[in-house]
Coordinates of N, CA and C in Angstrom, one line a residue:
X1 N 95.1 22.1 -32.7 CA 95.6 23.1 -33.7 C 96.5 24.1 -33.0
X2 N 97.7 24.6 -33.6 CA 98.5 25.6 -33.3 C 98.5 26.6 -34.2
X3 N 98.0 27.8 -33.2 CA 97.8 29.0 -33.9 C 99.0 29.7 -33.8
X4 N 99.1 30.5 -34.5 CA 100.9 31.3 -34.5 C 100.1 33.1 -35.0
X5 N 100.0 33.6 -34.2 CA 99.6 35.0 -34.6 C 100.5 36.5 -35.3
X6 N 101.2 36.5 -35.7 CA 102.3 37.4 -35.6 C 101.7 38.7 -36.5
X7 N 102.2 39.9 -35.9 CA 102.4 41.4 -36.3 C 103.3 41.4 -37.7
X8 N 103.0 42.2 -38.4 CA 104.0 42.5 -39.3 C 105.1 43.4 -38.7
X9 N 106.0 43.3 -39.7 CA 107.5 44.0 -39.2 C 107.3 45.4 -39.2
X10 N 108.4 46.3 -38.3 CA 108.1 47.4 -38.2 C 108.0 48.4 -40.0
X11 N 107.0 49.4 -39.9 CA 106.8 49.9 -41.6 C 106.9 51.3 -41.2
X12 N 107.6 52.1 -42.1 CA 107.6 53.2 -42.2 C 106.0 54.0 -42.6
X13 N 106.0 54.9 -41.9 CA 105.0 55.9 -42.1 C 104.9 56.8 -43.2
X14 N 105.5 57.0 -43.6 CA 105.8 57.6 -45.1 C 104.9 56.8 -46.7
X15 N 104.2 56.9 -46.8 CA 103.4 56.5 -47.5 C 102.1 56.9 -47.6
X16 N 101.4 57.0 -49.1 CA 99.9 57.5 -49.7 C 99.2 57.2 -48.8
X17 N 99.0 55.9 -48.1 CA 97.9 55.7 -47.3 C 98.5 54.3 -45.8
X18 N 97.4 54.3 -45.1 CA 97.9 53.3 -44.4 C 98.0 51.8 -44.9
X19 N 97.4 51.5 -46.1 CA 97.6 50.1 -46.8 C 98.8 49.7 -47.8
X20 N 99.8 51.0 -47.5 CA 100.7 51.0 -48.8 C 101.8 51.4 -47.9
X21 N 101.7 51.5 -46.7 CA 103.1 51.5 -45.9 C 104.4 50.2 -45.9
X22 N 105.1 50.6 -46.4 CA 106.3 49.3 -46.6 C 107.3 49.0 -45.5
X23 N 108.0 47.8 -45.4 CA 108.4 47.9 -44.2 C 110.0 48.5 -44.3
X24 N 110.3 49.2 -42.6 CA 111.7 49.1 -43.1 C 112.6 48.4 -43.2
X25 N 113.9 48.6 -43.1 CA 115.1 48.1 -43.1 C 115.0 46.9 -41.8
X26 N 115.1 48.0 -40.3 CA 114.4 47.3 -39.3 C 114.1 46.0 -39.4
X27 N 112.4 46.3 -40.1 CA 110.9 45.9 -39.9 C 111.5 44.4 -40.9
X28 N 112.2 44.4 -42.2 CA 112.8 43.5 -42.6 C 113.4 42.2 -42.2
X29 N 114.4 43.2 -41.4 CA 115.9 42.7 -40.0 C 114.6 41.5 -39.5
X30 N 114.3 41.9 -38.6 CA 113.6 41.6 -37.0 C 112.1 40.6 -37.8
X31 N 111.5 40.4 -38.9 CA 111.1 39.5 -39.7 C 112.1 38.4 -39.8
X32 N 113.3 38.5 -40.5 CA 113.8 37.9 -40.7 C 114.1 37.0 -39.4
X33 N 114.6 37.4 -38.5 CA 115.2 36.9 -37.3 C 113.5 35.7 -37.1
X34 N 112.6 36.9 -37.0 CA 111.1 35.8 -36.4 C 110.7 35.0 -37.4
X35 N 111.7 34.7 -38.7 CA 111.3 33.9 -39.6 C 111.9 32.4 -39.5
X36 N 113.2 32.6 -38.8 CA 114.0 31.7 -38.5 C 113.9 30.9 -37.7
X37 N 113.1 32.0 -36.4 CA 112.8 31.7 -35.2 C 111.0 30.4 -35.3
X38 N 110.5 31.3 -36.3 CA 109.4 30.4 -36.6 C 109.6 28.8 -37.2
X39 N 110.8 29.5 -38.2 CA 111.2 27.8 -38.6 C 111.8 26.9 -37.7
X40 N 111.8 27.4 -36.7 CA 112.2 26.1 -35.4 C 111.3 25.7 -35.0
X41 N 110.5 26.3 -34.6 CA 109.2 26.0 -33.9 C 108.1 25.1 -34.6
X42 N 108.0 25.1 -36.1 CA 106.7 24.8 -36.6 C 107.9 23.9 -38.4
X43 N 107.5 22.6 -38.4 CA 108.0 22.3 -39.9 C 107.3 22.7 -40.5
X44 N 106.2 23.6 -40.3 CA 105.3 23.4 -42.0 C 103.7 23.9 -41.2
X45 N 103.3 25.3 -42.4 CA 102.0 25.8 -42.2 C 101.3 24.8 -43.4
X46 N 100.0 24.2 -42.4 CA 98.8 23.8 -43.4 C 98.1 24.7 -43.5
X47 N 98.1 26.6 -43.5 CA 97.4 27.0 -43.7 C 97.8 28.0 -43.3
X48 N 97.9 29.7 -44.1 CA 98.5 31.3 -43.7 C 97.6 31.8 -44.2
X49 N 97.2 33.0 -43.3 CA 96.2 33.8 -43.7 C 96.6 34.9 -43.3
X50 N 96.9 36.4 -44.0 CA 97.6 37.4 -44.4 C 96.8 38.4 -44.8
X51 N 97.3 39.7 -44.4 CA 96.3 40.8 -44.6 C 96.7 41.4 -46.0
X52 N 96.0 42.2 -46.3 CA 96.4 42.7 -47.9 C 97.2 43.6 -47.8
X53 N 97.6 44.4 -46.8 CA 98.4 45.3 -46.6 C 99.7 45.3 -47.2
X54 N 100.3 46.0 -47.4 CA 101.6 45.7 -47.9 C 102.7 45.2 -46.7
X55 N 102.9 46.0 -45.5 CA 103.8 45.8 -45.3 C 103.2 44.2 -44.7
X56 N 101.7 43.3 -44.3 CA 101.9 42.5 -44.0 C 102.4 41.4 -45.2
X57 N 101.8 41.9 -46.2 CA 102.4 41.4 -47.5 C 103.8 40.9 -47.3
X58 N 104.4 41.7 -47.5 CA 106.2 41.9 -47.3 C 106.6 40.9 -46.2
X59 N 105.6 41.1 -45.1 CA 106.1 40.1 -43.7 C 106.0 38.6 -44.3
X60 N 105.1 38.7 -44.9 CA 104.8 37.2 -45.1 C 105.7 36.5 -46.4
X61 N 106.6 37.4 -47.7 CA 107.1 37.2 -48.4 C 108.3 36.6 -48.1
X62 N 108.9 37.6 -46.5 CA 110.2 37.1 -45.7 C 110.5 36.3 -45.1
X63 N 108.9 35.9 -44.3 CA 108.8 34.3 -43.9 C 108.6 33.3 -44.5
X64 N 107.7 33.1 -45.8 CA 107.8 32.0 -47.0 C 109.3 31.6 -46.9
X65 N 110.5 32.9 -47.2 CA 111.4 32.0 -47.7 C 112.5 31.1 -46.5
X66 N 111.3 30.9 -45.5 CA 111.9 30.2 -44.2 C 111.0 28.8 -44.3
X67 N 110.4 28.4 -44.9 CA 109.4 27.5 -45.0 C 109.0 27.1 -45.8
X68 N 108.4 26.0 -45.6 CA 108.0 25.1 -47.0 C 106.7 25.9 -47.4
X69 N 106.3 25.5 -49.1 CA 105.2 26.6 -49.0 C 103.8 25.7 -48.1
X70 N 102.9 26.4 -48.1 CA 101.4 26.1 -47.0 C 101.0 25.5 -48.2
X71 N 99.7 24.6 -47.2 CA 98.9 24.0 -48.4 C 98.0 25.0 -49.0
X72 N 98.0 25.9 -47.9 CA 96.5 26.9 -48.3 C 97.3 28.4 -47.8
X73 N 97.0 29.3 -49.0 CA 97.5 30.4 -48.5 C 96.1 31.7 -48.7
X74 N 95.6 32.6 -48.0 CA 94.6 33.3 -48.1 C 94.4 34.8 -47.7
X75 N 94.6 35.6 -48.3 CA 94.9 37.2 -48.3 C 93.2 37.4 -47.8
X76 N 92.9 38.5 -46.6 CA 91.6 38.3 -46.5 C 91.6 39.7 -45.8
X77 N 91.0 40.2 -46.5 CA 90.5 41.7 -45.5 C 89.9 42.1 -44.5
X78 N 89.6 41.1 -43.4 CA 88.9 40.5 -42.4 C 90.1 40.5 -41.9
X79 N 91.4 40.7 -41.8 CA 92.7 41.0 -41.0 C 93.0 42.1 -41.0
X80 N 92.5 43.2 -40.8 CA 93.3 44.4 -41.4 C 93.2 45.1 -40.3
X81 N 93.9 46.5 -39.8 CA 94.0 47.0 -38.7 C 92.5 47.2 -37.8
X82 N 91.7 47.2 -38.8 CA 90.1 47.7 -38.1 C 89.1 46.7 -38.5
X83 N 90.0 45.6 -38.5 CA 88.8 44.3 -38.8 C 87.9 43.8 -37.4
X84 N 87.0 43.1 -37.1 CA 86.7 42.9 -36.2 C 87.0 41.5 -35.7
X85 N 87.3 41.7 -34.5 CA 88.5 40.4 -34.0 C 87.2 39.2 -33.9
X86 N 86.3 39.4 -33.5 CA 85.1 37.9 -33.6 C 85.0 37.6 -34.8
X87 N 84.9 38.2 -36.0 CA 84.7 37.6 -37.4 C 85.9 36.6 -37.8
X88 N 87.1 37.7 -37.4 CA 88.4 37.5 -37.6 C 88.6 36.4 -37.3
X89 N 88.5 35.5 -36.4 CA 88.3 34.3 -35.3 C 87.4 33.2 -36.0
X90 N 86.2 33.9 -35.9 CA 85.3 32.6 -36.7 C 86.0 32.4 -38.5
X91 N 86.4 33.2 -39.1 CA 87.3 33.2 -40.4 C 88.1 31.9 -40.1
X92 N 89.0 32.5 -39.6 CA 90.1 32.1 -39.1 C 90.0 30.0 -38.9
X93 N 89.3 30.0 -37.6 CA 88.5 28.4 -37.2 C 87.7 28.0 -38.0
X94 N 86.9 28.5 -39.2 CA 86.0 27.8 -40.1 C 87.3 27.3 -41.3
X95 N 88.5 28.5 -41.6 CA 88.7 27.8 -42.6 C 89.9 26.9 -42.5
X96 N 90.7 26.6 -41.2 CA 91.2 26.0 -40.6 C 90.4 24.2 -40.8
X97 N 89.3 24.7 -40.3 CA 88.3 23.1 -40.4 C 88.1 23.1 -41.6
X98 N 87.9 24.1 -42.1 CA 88.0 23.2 -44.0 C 88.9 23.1 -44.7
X99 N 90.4 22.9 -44.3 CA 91.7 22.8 -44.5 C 92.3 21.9 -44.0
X100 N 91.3 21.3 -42.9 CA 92.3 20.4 -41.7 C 93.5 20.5 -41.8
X101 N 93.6 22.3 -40.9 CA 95.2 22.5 -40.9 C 95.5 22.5 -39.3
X102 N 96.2 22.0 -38.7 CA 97.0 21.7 -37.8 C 97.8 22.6 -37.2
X103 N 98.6 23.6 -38.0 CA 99.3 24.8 -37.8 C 99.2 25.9 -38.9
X104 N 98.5 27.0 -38.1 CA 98.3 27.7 -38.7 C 98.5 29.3 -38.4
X105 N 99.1 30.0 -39.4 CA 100.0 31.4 -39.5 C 99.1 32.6 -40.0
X106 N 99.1 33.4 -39.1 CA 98.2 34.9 -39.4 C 99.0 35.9 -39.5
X107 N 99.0 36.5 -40.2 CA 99.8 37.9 -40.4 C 98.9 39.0 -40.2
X108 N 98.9 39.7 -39.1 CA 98.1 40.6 -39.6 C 99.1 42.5 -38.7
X109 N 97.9 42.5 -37.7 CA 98.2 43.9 -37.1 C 97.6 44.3 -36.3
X110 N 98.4 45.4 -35.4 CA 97.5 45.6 -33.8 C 96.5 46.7 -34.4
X111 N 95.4 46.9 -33.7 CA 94.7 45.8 -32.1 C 94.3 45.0 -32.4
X112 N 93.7 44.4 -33.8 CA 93.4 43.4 -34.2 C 93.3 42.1 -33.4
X113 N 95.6 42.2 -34.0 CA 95.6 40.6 -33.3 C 95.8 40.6 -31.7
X114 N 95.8 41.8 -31.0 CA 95.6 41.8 -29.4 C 94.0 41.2 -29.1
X115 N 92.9 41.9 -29.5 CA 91.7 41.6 -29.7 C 91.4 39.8 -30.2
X116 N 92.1 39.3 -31.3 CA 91.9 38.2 -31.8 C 92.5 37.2 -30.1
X117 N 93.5 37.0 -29.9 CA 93.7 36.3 -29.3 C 92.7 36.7 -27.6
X118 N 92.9 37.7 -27.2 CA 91.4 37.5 -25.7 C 90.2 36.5 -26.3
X119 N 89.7 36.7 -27.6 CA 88.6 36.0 -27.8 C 88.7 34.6 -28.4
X120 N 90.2 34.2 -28.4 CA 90.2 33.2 -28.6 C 90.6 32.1 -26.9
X121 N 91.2 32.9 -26.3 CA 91.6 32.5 -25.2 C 91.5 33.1 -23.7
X122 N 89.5 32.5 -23.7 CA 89.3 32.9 -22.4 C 89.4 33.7 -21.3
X123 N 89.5 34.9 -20.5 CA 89.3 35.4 -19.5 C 91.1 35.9 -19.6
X124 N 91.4 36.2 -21.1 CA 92.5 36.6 -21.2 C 92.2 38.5 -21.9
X125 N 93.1 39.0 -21.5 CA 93.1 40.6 -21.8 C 94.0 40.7 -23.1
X126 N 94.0 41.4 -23.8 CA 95.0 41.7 -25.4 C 95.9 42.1 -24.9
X127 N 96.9 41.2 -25.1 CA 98.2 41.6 -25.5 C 98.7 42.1 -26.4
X128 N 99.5 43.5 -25.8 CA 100.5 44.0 -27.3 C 101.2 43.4 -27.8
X129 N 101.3 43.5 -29.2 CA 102.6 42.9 -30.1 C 103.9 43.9 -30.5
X130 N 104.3 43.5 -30.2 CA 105.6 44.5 -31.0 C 105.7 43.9 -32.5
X131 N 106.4 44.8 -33.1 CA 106.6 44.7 -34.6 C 107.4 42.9 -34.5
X132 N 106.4 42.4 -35.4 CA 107.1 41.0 -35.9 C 107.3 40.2 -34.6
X133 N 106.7 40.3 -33.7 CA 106.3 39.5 -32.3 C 105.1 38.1 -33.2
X134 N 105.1 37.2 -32.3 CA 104.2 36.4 -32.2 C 103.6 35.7 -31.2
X135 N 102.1 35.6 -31.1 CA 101.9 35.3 -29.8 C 101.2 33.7 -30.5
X136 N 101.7 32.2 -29.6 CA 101.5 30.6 -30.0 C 100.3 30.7 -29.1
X137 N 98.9 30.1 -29.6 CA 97.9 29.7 -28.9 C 97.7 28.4 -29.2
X138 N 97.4 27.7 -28.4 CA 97.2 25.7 -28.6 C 95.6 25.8 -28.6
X139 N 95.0 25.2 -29.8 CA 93.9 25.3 -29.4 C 93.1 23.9 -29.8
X140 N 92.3 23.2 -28.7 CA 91.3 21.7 -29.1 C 90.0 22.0 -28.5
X141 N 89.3 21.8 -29.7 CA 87.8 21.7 -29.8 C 87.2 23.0 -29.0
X142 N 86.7 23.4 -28.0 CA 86.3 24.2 -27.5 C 87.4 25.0 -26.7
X143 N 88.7 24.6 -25.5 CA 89.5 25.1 -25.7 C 90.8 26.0 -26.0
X144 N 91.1 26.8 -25.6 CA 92.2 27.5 -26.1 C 93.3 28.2 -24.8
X145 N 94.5 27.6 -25.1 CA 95.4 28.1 -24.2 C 96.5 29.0 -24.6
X146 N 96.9 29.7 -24.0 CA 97.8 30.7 -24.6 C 99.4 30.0 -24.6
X147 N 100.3 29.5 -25.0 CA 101.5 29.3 -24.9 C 102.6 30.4 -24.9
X148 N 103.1 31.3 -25.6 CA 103.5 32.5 -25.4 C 103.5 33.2 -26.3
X149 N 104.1 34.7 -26.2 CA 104.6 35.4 -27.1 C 106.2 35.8 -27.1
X150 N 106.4 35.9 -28.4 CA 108.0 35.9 -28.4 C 108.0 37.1 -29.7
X151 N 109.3 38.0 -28.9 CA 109.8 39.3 -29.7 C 110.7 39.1 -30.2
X152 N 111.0 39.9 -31.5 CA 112.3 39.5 -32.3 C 114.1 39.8 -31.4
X153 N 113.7 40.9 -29.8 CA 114.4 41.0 -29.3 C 114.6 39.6 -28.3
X154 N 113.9 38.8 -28.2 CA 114.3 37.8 -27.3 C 114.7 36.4 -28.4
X155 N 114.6 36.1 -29.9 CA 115.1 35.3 -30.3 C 116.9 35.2 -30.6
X156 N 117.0 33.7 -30.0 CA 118.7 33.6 -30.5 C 118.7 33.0 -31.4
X157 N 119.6 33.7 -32.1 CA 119.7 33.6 -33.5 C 121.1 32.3 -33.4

């Protein structure tokens, strides 16, 4: 299975609360670019799981229109900035095996997805994400190896 973990785009702070922050102009841009960048990498999610937040909302609206739709798509609040990364993980791998999805796209947000990926990939420390970064984890049966992370500043467009 290929996991694809990505941050939502950068969001302005200006907003009622932290689940209603939208993204900028930026946060848009640099989506877009990792949307493109994602459509090289992967033909097709059997499976996205996306936080309720708005601006992951919005990240995930910019990438759909780079991709075919998923077979399974799942807004789940068990991704949210203060979710806990083990639940997150078992979420994540249970509903993967009941989806038999192959490649699969998380939207969420830091520390989360720093925390998500150490506990999916062994004797590894959390990595930051930058805004609209994604970090590829390859993962079989018990297994998990990190393949990289890539920032909207290092994609050629």
């Amino acid at each position: 299975m290929q996991l694809f973990l990505m941050r939502h785009g950068e969001a302005s702070l200006n907003a009622p609360s932290d689940r209603e922050r939208k993204l900028t102009d930026n946060g848009r841009i640099q989506t877009g670019d990792m949307a493109n960048w994602l459509a090289r990498q992967v033909s097709h999610f059997d499976l996205v799981i996306v936080s309720p937040y708005l601006r992951s909302q919005q990240t995930w609206q910019k990438v759909s229109k780079h991709l075919p739709e998923p077979r399974k798509l799942l807004v789940l609040d068990d991704v949210t900035p203060s979710g806990d990364a083990i639940r997150a993980v078992d979420l994540v791998l249970a509903y993967a095996e009941q989806y038999k999805a192959d490649n699969v796209l998380i939207i969420a947000h830091m520390p989360l997805l720093g925390f998500m990926v150490s506990e999916l990939v062994a004797g590894m420390e959390p990595p930051l994400f930058a805004t609209s970064a994604v970090a590829h984890i390859d993962k079989h049966a018990q297994n998990a190896s990190f393949v990289a992370m890539t920032a909207p500043h290092q994609v050629v467009l």
